Short mmCIF file of C-alpha atoms in Angstrom, two decimals:
data_model
loop_
_atom_site.label_atom_id
_atom_site.label_comp_id
_atom_site.label_asym_id
_atom_site.label_seq_id
_atom_site.Cartn_x
_atom_site.Cartn_y
_atom_site.Cartn_z
CA MET A 416 88.56 117.28 109.52
CA SER A 417 90.77 115.76 111.53
CA VAL A 418 90.14 115.60 115.09
CA ARG A 419 93.32 114.38 116.58
CA LYS A 420 95.53 115.85 119.40
CA VAL A 421 98.22 113.40 120.33
CA LYS A 422 99.70 110.42 118.91
CA VAL A 423 101.79 107.62 120.67
CA GLY A 424 103.39 105.39 119.09
CA ILE A 425 105.40 102.49 120.59
CA ALA A 426 108.25 100.86 118.59
CA GLY A 427 109.92 97.57 118.99
CA THR A 428 111.02 93.77 118.31
CA HIS A 429 108.04 91.58 119.13
CA SER A 430 107.18 89.86 122.47
CA THR A 431 108.57 92.83 124.35
CA GLY A 432 105.16 94.42 126.01
CA LYS A 433 104.37 96.65 123.70
CA SER A 434 100.53 95.84 123.14
CA THR A 435 100.14 95.51 127.12
CA PHE A 436 101.66 98.99 127.33
CA LEU A 437 98.97 100.20 125.36
CA GLU A 438 96.03 98.88 126.65
CA GLN A 439 97.17 100.27 130.03
CA LEU A 440 97.59 103.63 128.37
CA ASN A 441 94.22 103.18 126.49
CA THR A 442 92.40 102.23 129.75
CA LEU A 443 93.91 105.39 131.49
CA LEU A 444 93.14 107.86 128.75
CA SER A 445 89.83 106.28 128.10
CA VAL A 446 88.68 106.80 132.11
CA GLU A 447 89.63 110.62 131.29
CA GLY A 448 87.19 110.77 128.67
CA VAL A 449 89.34 110.61 125.73
CA ARG A 450 88.09 109.56 122.61
CA ILE A 451 91.02 106.52 121.18
CA GLY A 452 91.56 105.49 118.09
CA ARG A 453 93.73 102.57 118.11
CA VAL A 454 96.32 101.33 115.11
CA GLY A 455 97.25 97.52 115.41
CA ASP A 456 100.31 95.36 114.58
CA LEU A 457 99.77 95.16 110.88
CA ALA A 458 101.92 92.02 110.69
CA THR A 459 98.95 89.73 110.85
CA ALA A 460 96.71 91.05 108.61
CA ALA A 461 99.87 91.42 106.14
CA ARG A 462 99.97 87.51 106.24
CA GLY A 463 96.25 87.03 106.33
CA ARG A 464 96.29 88.64 102.57
CA GLY A 465 99.29 86.51 101.54
CA PHE A 466 101.98 88.76 102.34
CA PRO A 467 105.49 86.93 104.05
CA ILE A 468 106.18 88.31 107.17
CA LEU A 469 108.92 87.84 109.57
CA THR A 470 112.04 86.74 108.09
CA ASP A 471 110.29 86.40 104.59
CA HIS A 472 109.51 90.11 104.57
CA ASN A 473 109.79 91.77 101.29
CA PHE A 474 109.56 94.99 99.66
CA GLU A 475 105.79 94.39 98.56
CA SER A 476 105.14 93.39 102.44
CA THR A 477 106.61 96.18 104.13
CA LEU A 478 105.20 98.51 101.21
CA TRP A 479 101.57 97.44 102.17
CA ILE A 480 102.12 97.11 106.18
CA MET A 481 103.66 100.83 106.08
CA ALA A 482 100.79 101.97 103.74
CA GLU A 483 97.74 100.33 105.64
CA GLY A 484 99.33 101.79 108.84
CA MET A 485 99.46 105.42 107.28
CA ARG A 486 95.78 105.25 105.93
CA GLN A 487 94.29 103.73 109.73
CA GLU A 488 96.27 106.59 111.33
CA ALA A 489 95.00 109.01 108.97
CA GLU A 490 91.58 107.43 109.34
CA ALA A 491 92.15 107.38 113.18
CA ALA A 492 92.29 110.65 113.21
CA LEU A 493 88.91 111.89 111.73
CA SER A 494 87.28 110.90 114.75
CA SER A 495 89.97 110.36 118.01
CA GLU A 496 91.82 112.85 120.12
CA ALA A 497 94.01 109.96 121.11
CA ILE A 498 95.71 107.95 118.32
CA LEU A 499 97.78 104.87 119.86
CA VAL A 500 99.76 102.99 117.38
CA ASP A 501 101.09 99.31 118.00
CA ARG A 502 104.02 99.65 115.75
CA PRO A 503 104.49 103.17 114.03
CA VAL A 504 105.33 103.24 110.44
CA PHE A 505 109.04 102.80 110.27
CA ASP A 506 108.81 99.07 112.07
CA ALA A 507 108.25 97.72 109.13
CA LEU A 508 111.12 98.79 107.65
CA GLY A 509 113.41 97.54 111.04
CA TYR A 510 111.76 94.51 110.55
CA LEU A 511 112.58 94.19 106.69
CA HIS A 512 116.29 95.01 107.25
CA ALA A 513 116.35 92.64 109.87
CA ALA A 514 114.77 89.88 107.44
CA LEU A 515 117.31 90.80 104.86
CA GLU A 516 120.16 90.30 107.13
CA ILE A 517 119.05 86.69 108.23
CA SER A 518 118.07 85.27 105.39
CA GLY A 519 121.34 87.04 103.42
CA ARG A 520 119.22 88.34 100.67
CA SER A 521 119.30 91.70 99.13
CA LEU A 522 116.77 94.35 97.14
CA PRO A 523 117.05 96.73 95.04
CA ASP A 524 118.77 100.01 96.37
CA ARG A 525 115.72 101.85 94.78
CA GLN A 526 113.49 100.17 96.91
CA LEU A 527 115.34 100.46 99.95
CA GLU A 528 115.68 103.92 99.21
CA GLU A 529 111.86 104.19 98.59
CA LEU A 530 110.94 102.41 101.83
CA ARG A 531 113.28 104.47 103.84
CA LEU A 532 112.26 107.83 102.51
CA ILE A 533 108.46 106.89 103.43
CA ALA A 534 109.40 105.90 107.10
CA VAL A 535 112.08 108.51 108.40
CA ALA A 536 109.36 111.37 106.72
CA HIS A 537 106.44 109.64 108.56
CA ALA A 538 108.22 109.04 111.73
CA GLY A 539 108.14 112.36 112.85
CA ASP A 540 104.11 112.57 112.84
CA TYR A 541 104.10 110.78 116.20
CA ASP A 542 104.01 112.93 118.75
CA VAL A 543 105.13 110.68 122.00
CA LEU A 544 107.36 107.62 120.80
CA VAL A 545 108.05 104.87 122.93
CA MET A 546 110.66 102.01 122.24
CA THR A 547 111.02 98.86 123.71
CA GLU A 548 113.83 97.23 125.07
CA LEU A 549 114.38 93.53 124.44
CA ASP A 550 114.97 91.25 127.76
CA PRO A 551 115.87 88.00 126.62
CA ALA A 552 115.31 86.38 129.91
CA ILE A 553 111.27 86.90 129.87
CA SER A 554 110.26 83.80 127.71
CA LEU A 555 108.14 84.39 124.72
CA GLY A 556 104.27 83.43 124.80
CA GLU A 557 102.48 80.62 122.95
CA GLY A 558 102.14 80.74 119.15
CA ARG A 559 105.27 83.52 119.23
CA ASP A 560 108.08 83.31 116.74
CA LYS A 561 111.07 81.37 118.61
CA ASN A 562 114.22 82.94 116.39
CA GLN A 563 116.03 84.99 118.93
CA GLU A 564 118.50 86.23 116.62
CA PHE A 565 116.04 87.54 114.54
CA ARG A 566 114.32 89.64 117.25
CA ILE A 567 117.59 90.90 118.26
CA ALA A 568 118.32 92.13 114.62
CA ALA A 569 114.69 93.60 114.48
CA GLY A 570 115.18 95.37 117.52
CA ASN A 571 118.57 96.65 116.38
CA LYS A 572 117.10 97.53 113.01
CA ILE A 573 114.43 99.69 114.47
CA ARG A 574 116.47 101.35 116.98
CA ALA A 575 118.88 102.57 113.84
CA ILE A 576 115.78 103.48 112.19
CA ALA A 577 114.95 106.00 115.04
CA GLU A 578 118.67 107.26 115.44
CA GLU A 579 118.71 108.42 111.86
CA ALA A 580 115.45 110.38 111.94
CA ALA A 581 116.72 111.68 115.07
CA LEU A 582 113.91 110.64 117.20
CA LYS A 583 113.83 110.60 121.11
CA PRO A 584 111.88 107.78 122.38
CA VAL A 585 111.28 106.90 125.83
CA ILE A 586 112.93 103.70 126.50
CA LEU A 587 110.29 100.89 127.89
CA THR A 588 112.24 97.92 130.13
CA SER A 589 111.01 95.40 131.18
CA THR A 590 111.39 96.67 134.74
CA ASN A 591 110.07 100.43 134.45
CA GLY A 592 106.77 99.94 132.62
CA ASP A 593 104.85 102.19 135.30
CA GLU A 594 107.50 104.89 135.43
CA VAL A 595 107.34 104.92 131.76
CA LEU A 596 103.40 104.75 131.39
CA ASP A 597 103.44 108.04 133.77
CA GLN A 598 105.78 109.79 131.60
CA VAL A 599 103.93 109.24 128.42
CA LEU A 600 100.81 109.96 130.43
CA VAL A 601 101.84 113.52 131.46
CA SER A 602 102.95 113.81 127.58
CA ALA A 603 99.79 112.81 126.19
CA ARG A 604 97.38 115.10 128.58
CA LYS A 605 99.91 118.28 127.27
CA HIS A 606 99.40 117.68 124.15
CA LEU A 607 95.55 117.19 124.86
CA ALA A 608 95.51 120.18 126.48
CA LYS A 609 96.62 122.38 123.90
#
């Protein structure tokens, strides 16, 4: 039986503070005694299995990331009151669209529609959604993908999917982290109190 009471997703292009934000949220909820389940960025796991990622994303890598994300979210719901998701399922589709745009590749309409339907249908499963806004003035960390054009395209495509799904994310910028953290905590606590 599922014990999940709140699922928080944070979406956006890479190196925009998603993991740092979730670490802070995890710490604050854990201090309050909330059982936390985490779903991390799955692109590294996909690459480890041989799937192409970033500008080489394809149908199979996107489908794997989406399916694995949903599997991990469902599993976390079995024992966790709060599930913190670094990259909601629809992020993978945003990355695919950015990769296709940047590389000039295309996919069959049937494959794109399959992925779109999964992404939009699952998008409503996040009780609280945060979306990062890229600040190009902030330098990337060591070992991060430096393709700024791709980072911007990924952020734009992820935002477009959120708009298509009529999602209302809280926008996290490089300057409003404390305010957004407080807002998300209030929302999470309301769900946990139900």
